[in-house]
Coordinates of C-alpha atoms and ligand atoms in Angstrom, one line a residue:
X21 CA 123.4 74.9 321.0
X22 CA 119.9 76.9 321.2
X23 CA 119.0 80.0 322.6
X24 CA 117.6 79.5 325.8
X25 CA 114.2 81.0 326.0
X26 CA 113.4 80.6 329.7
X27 CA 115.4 83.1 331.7
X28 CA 115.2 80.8 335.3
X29 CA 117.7 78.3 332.7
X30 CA 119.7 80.8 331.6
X31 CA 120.2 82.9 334.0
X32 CA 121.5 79.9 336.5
X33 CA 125.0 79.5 336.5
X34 CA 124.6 75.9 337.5
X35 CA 122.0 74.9 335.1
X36 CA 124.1 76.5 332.4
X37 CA 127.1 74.4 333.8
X38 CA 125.0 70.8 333.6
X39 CA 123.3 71.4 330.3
X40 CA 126.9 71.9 329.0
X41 CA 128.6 68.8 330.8
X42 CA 125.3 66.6 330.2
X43 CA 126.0 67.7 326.4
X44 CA 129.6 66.9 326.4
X45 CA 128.9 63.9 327.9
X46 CA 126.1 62.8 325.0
X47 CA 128.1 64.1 322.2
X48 CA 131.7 62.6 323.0
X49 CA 130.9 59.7 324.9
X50 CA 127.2 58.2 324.2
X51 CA 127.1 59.4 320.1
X52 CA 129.8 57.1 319.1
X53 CA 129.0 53.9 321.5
X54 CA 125.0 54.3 320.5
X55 CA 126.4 54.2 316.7
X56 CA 129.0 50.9 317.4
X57 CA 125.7 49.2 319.3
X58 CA 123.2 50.0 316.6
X59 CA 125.0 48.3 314.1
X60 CA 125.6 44.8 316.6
X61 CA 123.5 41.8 317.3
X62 CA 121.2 41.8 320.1
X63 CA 123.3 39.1 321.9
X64 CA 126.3 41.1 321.2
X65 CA 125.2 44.1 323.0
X66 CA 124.5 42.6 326.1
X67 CA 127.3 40.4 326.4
X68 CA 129.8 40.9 329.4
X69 CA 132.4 44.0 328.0
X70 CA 130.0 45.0 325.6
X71 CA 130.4 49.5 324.7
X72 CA 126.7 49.1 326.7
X73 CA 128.3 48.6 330.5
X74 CA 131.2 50.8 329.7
X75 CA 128.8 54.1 328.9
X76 CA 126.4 52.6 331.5
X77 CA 129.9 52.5 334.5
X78 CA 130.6 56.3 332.9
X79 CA 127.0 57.1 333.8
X80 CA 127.3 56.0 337.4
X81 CA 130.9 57.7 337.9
X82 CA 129.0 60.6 337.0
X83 CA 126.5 60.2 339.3
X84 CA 123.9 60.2 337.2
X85 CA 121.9 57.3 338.8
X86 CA 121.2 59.8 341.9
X87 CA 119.1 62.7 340.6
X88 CA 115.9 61.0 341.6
X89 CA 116.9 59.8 345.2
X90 CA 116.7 62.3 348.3
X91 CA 119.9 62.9 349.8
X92 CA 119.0 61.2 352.8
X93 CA 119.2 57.8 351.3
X94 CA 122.4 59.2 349.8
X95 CA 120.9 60.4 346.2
X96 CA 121.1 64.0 345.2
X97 CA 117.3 65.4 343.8
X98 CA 118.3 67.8 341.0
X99 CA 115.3 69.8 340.6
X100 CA 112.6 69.5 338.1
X101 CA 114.7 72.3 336.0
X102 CA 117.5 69.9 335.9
X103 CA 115.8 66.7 335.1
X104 CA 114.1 68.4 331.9
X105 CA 118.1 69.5 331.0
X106 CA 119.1 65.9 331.7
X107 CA 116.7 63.8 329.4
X108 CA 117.1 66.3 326.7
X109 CA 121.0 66.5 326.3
X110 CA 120.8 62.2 326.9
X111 CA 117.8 62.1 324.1
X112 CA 119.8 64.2 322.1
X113 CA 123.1 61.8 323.0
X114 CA 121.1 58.2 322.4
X115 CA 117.6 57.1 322.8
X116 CA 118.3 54.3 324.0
X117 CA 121.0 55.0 326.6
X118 CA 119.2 57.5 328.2
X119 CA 116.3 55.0 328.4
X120 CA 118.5 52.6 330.2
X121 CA 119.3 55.6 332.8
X122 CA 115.9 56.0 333.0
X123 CA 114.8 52.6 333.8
X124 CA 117.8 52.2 336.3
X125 CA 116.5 55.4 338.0
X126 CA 112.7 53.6 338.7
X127 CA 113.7 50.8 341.4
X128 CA 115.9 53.1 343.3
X129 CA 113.4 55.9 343.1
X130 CA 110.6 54.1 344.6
X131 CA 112.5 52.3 347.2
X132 CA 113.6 56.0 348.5
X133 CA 109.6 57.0 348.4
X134 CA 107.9 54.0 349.7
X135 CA 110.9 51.4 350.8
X136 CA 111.0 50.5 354.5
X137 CA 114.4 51.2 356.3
X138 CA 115.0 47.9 356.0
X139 CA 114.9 47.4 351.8
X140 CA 116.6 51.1 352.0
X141 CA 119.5 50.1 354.6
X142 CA 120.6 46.6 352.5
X143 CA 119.9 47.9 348.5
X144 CA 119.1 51.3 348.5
X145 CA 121.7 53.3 350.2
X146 CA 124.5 50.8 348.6
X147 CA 123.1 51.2 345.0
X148 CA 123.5 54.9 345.5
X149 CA 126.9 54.4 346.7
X150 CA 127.7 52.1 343.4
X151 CA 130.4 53.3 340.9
X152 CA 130.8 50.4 339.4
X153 CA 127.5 49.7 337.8
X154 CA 127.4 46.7 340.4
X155 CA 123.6 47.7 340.3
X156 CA 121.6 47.5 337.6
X157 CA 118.0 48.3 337.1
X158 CA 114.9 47.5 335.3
X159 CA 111.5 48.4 335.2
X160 CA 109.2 45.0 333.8
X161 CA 105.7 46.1 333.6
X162 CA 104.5 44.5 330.7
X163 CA 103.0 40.9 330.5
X164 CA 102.7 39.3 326.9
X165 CA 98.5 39.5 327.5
X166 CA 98.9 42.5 328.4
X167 CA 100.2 45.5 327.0
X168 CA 98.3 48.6 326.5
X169 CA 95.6 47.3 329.0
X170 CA 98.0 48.1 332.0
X171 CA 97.7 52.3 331.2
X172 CA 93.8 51.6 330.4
X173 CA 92.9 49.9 333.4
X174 CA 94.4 52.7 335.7
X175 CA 91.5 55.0 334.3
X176 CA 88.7 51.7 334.4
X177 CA 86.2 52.0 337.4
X178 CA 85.4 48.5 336.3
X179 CA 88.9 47.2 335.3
X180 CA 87.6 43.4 335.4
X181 CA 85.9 43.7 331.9
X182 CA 89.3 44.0 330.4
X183 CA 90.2 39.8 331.2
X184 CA 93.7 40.4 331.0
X185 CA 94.9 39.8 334.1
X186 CA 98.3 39.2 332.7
X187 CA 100.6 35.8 333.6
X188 CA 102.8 37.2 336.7
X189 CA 102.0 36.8 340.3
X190 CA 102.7 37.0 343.9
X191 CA 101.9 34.8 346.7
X192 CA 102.6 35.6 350.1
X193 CA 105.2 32.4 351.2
X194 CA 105.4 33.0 355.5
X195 CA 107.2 35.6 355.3
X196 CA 108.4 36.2 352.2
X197 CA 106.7 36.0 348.9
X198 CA 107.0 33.7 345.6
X199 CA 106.9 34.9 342.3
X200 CA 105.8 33.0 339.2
X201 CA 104.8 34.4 335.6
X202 CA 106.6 35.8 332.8
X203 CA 106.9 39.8 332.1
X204 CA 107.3 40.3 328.3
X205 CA 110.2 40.5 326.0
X206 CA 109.9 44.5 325.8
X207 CA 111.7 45.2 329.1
X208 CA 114.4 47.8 328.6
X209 CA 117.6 46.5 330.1
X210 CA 116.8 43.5 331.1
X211 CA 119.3 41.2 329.2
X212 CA 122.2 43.2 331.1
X213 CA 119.8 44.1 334.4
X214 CA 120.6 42.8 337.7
X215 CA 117.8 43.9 339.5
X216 CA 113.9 44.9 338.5
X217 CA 111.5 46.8 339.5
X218 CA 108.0 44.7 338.6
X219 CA 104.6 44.8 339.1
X220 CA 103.1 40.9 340.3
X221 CA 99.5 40.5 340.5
X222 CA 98.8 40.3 344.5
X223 CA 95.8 38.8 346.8
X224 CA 93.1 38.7 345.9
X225 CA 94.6 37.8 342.7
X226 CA 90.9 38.9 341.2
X227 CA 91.1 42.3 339.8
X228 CA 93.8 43.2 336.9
X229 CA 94.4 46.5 339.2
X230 CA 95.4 43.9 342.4
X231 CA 98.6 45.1 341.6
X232 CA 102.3 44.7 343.8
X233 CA 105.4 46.5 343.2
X234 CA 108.6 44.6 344.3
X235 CA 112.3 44.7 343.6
X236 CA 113.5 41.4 342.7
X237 CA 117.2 40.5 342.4
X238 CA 117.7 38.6 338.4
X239 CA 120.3 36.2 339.9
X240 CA 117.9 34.7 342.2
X241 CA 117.1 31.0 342.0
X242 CA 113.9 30.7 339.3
X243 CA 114.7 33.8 337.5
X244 CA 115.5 33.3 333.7
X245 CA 116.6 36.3 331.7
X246 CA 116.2 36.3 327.7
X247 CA 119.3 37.6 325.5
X248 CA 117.7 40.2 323.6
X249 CA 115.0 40.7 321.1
X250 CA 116.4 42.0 317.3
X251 CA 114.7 45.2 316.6
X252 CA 114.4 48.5 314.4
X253 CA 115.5 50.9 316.6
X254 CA 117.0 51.6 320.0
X255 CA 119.4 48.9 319.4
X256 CA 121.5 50.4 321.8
X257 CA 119.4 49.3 324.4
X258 CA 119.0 45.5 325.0
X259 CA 115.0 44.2 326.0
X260 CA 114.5 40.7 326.5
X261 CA 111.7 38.6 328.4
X262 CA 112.0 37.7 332.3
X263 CA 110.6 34.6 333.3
X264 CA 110.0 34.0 337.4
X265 CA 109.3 29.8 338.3
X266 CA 108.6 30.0 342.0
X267 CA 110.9 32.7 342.7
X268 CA 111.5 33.6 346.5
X269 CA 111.8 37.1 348.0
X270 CA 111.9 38.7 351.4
X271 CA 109.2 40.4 352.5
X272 CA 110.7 43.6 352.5
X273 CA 111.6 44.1 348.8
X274 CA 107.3 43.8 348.5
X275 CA 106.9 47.4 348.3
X276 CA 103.7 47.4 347.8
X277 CA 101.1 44.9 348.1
X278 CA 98.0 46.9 348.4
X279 CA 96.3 47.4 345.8
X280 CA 94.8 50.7 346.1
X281 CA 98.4 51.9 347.2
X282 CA 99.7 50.3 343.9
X283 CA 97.5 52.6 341.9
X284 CA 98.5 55.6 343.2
X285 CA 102.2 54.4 343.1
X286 CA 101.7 53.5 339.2
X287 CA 100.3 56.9 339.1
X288 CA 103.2 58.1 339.9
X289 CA 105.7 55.9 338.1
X290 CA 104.0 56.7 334.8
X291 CA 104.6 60.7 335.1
X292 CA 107.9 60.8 336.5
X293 CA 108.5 58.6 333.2
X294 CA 106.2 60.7 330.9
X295 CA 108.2 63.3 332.2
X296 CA 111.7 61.8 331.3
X297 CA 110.7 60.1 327.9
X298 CA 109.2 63.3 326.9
X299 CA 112.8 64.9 327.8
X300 CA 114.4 62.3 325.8
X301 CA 111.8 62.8 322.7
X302 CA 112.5 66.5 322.6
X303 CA 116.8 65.4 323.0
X304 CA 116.1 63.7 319.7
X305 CA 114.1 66.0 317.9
X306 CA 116.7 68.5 318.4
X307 CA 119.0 66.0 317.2
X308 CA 117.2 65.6 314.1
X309 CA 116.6 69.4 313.8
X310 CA 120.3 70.4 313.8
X311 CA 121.0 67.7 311.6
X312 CA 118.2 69.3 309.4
X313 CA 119.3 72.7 309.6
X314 CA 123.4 71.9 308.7
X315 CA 122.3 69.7 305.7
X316 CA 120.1 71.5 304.2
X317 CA 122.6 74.8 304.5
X318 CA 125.4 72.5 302.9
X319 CA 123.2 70.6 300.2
X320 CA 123.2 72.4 296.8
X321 CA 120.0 72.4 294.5
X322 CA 118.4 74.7 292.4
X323 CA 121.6 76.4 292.6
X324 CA 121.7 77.6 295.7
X325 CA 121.7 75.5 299.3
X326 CA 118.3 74.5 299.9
X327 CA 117.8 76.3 303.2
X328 CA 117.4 79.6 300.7
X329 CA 114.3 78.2 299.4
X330 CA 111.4 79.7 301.1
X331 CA 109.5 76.2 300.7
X332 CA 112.7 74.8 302.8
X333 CA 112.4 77.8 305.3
X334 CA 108.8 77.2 305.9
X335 CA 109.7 73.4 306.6
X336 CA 112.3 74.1 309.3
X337 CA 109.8 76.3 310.9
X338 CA 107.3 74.2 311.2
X339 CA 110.2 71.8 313.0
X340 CA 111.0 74.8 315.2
X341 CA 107.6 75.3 316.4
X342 CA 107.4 71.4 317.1
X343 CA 110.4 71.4 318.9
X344 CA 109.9 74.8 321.1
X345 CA 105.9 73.7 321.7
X346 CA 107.0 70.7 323.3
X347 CA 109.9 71.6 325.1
X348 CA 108.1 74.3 327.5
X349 CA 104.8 72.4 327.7
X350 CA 107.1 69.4 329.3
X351 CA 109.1 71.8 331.6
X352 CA 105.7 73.3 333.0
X353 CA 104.2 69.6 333.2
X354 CA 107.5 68.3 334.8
X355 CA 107.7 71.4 337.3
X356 CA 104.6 70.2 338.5
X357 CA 105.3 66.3 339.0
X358 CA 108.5 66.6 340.0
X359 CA 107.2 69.0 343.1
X360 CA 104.7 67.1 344.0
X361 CA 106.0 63.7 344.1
X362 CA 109.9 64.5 345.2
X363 CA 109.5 67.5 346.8
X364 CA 106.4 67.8 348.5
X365 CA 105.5 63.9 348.6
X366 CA 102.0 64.3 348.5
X367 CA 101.4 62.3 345.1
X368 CA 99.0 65.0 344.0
X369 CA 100.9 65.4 340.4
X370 CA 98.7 66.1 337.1
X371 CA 99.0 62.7 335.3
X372 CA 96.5 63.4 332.7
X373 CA 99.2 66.4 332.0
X374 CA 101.7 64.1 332.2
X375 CA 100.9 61.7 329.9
X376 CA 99.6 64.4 327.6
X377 CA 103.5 65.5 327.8
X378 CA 104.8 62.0 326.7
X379 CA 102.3 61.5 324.2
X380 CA 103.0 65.3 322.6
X381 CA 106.8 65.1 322.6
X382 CA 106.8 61.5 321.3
X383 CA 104.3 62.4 318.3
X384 CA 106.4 66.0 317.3
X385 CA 109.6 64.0 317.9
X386 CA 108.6 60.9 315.2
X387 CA 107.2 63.8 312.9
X388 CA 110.9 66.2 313.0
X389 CA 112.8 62.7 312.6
X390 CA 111.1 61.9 309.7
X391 CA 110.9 65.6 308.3
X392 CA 114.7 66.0 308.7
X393 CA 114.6 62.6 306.6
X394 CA 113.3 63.7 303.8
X395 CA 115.1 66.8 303.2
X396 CA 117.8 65.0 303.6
X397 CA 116.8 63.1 300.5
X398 CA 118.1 59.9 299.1
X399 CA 120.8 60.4 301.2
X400 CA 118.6 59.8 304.5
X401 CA 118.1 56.3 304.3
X402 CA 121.7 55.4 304.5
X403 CA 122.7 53.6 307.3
X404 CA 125.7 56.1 307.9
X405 CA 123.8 59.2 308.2
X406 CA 122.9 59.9 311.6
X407 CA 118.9 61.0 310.7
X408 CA 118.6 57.0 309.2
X409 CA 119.1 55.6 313.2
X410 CA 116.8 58.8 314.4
X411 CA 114.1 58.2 312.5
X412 CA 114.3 54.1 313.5
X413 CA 114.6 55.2 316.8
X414 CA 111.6 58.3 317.1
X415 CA 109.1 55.5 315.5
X416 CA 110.2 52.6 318.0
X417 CA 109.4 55.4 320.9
X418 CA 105.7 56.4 319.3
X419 CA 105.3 52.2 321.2
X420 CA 107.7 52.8 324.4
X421 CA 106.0 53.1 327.9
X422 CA 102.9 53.0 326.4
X423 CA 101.1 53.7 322.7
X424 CA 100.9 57.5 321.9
X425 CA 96.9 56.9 320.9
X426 CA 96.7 55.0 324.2
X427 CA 98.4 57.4 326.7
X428 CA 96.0 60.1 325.0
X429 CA 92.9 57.9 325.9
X430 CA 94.4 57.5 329.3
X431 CA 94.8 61.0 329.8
X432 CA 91.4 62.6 328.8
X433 CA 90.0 59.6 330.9
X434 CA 91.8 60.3 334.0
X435 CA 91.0 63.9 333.0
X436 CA 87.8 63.2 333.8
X437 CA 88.0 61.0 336.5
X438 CA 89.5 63.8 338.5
X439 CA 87.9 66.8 337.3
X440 CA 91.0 68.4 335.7
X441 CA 88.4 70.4 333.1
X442 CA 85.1 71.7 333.1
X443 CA 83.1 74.3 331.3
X444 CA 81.1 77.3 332.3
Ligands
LIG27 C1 111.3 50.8 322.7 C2 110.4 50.2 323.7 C3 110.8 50.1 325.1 C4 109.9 49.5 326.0 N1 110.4 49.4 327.3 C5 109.6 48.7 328.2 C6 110.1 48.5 329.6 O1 111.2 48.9 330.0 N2 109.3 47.8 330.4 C7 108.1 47.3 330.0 O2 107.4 46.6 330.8 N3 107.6 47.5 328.8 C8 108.4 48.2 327.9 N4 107.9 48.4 326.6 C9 106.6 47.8 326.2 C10 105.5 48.9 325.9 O3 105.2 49.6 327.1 C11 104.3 48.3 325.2 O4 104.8 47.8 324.0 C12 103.2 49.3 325.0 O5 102.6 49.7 326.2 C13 102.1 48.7 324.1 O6 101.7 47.4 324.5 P1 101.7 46.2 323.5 O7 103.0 46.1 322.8 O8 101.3 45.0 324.2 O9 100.6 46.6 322.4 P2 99.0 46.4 322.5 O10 98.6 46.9 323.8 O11 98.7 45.0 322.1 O12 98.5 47.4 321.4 C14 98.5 47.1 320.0 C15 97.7 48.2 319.3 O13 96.4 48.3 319.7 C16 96.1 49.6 320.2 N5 95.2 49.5 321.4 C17 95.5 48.8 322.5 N6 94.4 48.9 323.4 C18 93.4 49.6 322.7 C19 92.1 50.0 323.1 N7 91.6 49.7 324.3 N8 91.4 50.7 322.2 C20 91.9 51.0 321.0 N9 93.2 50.6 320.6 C21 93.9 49.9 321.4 C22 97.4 50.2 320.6 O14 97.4 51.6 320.5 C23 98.4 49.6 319.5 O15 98.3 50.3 318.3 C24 108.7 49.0 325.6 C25 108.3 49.1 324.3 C26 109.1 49.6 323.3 C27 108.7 49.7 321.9

């Protein structure tokens, strides 16, 4: 374990408590099922009794699927503190589990923020209440034409030259709305999801930002759920494609349906998940780090181990500084988010800051994997060290929720949009 350089961390009993359950928690029980599902097929990992629902059920006796619900819809907000402690010890447990926790947490979250009682009374307070892993999430944002263009046209004051409109929409059906399109084979979970958070194209169906966000139930009439793409790296997290053919839903599980509101609301989704897959980055880097730092004390060359070469030294520093640099930039950035969105609901969060959080963590992250890789020499690319799966998994992320080059461009945009620097 690390030292612990912020004192409001260390010096809280409780925190101290969580980062040491969260890390029992990754070590005994999400290490060795995120090893078994890396090594199965696609189809295997999301079949019914798969290691995948087993760790996912553990998750939810633990509560875990709360920490971003207010206790009034019968969540338990942890604190910004807290949610930087989670996504670490899970990143440093499993990419891809603690993605599927994260992209569980999303519908849930933003029924609590912008549900109406009704959507809250019949799926949000029982999902809360869910043990079982009765419930669960997704977030399908992605269309097949369109990828990188949905974090691009956020930022566009002129979002119709981009032509991707993308293949999903929403048309209002009395009172109730039908759903028709297909959201692309990349979303996380969705081959063992039950219910997704996703983002239709809504009247007047003209702009690429005429965005809707709406829970949809998968075992709905006209809702088709792919098995599982085969992949590089978080294997241990099944994404397939989800195909709606005049799919009905009740009004109420439209969240939104304006498309100014939408904006702000995907806004909003993208920090809170900056903030988490930047947690989960820095979890893995660490991961690769310690891995690092035990090998290269136990590896013998040049007759001595090679962490008493100064070139070695200098190389784990450089990993150290990686690590530390992006650690406490993402706790200021996440203090910031998580206030403003859970706390103080005004929606006034930094997302240029935010996505310069994901986009830093992510890019440090791929670089320690693949620096712990090489010292660990030949021996690195065998499929039963544990750096081999890291490295497979820090390169798939560098893609996840959004390119790094493209959340940069997105954040020095929006940087500018609102103002966030000037000069003297
Ligand atoms: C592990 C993983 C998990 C994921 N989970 C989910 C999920 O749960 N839900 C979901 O909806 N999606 C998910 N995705 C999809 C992910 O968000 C997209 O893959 C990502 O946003 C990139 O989109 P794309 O694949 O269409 O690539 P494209 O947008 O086609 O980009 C291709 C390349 O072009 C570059 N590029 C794109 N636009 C520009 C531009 N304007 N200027 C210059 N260069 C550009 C990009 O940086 C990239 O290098 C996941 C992806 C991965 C890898």
């Amino acid at each position: 374990m690390y030292f612990e350089l912020d004192e409001a961390v260390r010096d809280n009993p409780e925190l101290s408590m969580l980062k040491t359950e969260l890390h029992k928690f990754a070590r005994d029980v999400m290490r060795p099922v995120a090893k078994e599902l890396d090594e199965m097929k696609p189809e295997e990992v999301s079949a019914p009794g798969s290691p995948y629902f087993k760790v996912m059920k553990q998750m939810k006796q633990n509560g875990f699927h709360r920490i971003l619900v207010a206790e009034e819809f019968g969540g338990e907000l942890v604190g910004p503190e807290a949610y930087c402690i989670f996504f670490e010890e899970l990143g440093w447990g499993s990419m891809g589990l603690a993605t599927a926790l994260g992209v569980d947490l999303l519908p849930s979250a933003v029924m609590s923020l912008v549900g109406s009682p009704e959507v809250i009374d019949e799926v949000l307070r029982p999902w809360m209440e869910d043990c079982d892993n009765n419930y669960r999430g997704c977030w399908s944002v992605m269309d097949p034409d369109r990828g990188s263009d949905y974090i691009t046209a956020m930022v566009e004051s002129d979002p119709e030259y981009l032509g991707t409109k993308g293949f999903c929409r929403a048309d209002r059906d009395g009172d109730g709305w039908i759903i028709n399109g297909v959201k692309s084979y990349w979303t996380s979970s969705a081959p063992c999801a039950n219910w997704a958070l996703t983002h239709p194209l809504v009247p007047p169906h003209e702009s690429p930002m005429d965005l809707g966000a709406a829970v949809v139930p998968l075992d709905l009439p006209g809702v088709t759920v792919a098995r599982g793409i085969d992949k590089l790296g978080t294997r241990d997290v099944p994404q397939g494609e989800i195909v709606f053919e005049n799919v009905r839903i009740p009004g109420h599980y439209m969240l939104a349906a304006v498309p100014e509101m939408t904006a702000y609301m995907i806004r909003m989704i993208l920090s809170c998940t900056s903030c988490a897959i930047a947690g989960m980055s820095i979890g893995l880097a660490r991961a690769a780090y310690e891995e690092a730092l035990r090998y290269t004390h136990e590896r013998i060359q040049g007759g001595r181990p090679i962490a008493e070469h100064q070139l070695t030294r200098h190389r784990l520093y450089l990993m150290s500084e990686k690590l530390e640099t992006a650690r406490y930039f993402t706790r200021a950035v996440t203090k910031n988010v998580y206030d403003e969105i859970f706390v103080k609901r005004t929606f006034l969060q930094s997302t240029p800051h935010a996505l310069m959080a994901q986009a830093y963590a992510k890019q440090r992250a791929f670089e320690i994997a693949s620096e712990a890789l090489q010292l660990f020499g030949g021996s690195g690319i065998m499929k039963e060290t544990l750096v081999e799966r890291l490295f497979r998994d820090a390169r798939c992320v560098m893609i996840e929720d959004g390119t790094v080059e493209i959340l940069g461009l997105a954040s020095i945009d929006e940087a500018l949009l609102e103002g966030t620097y000037t000069w003297d």
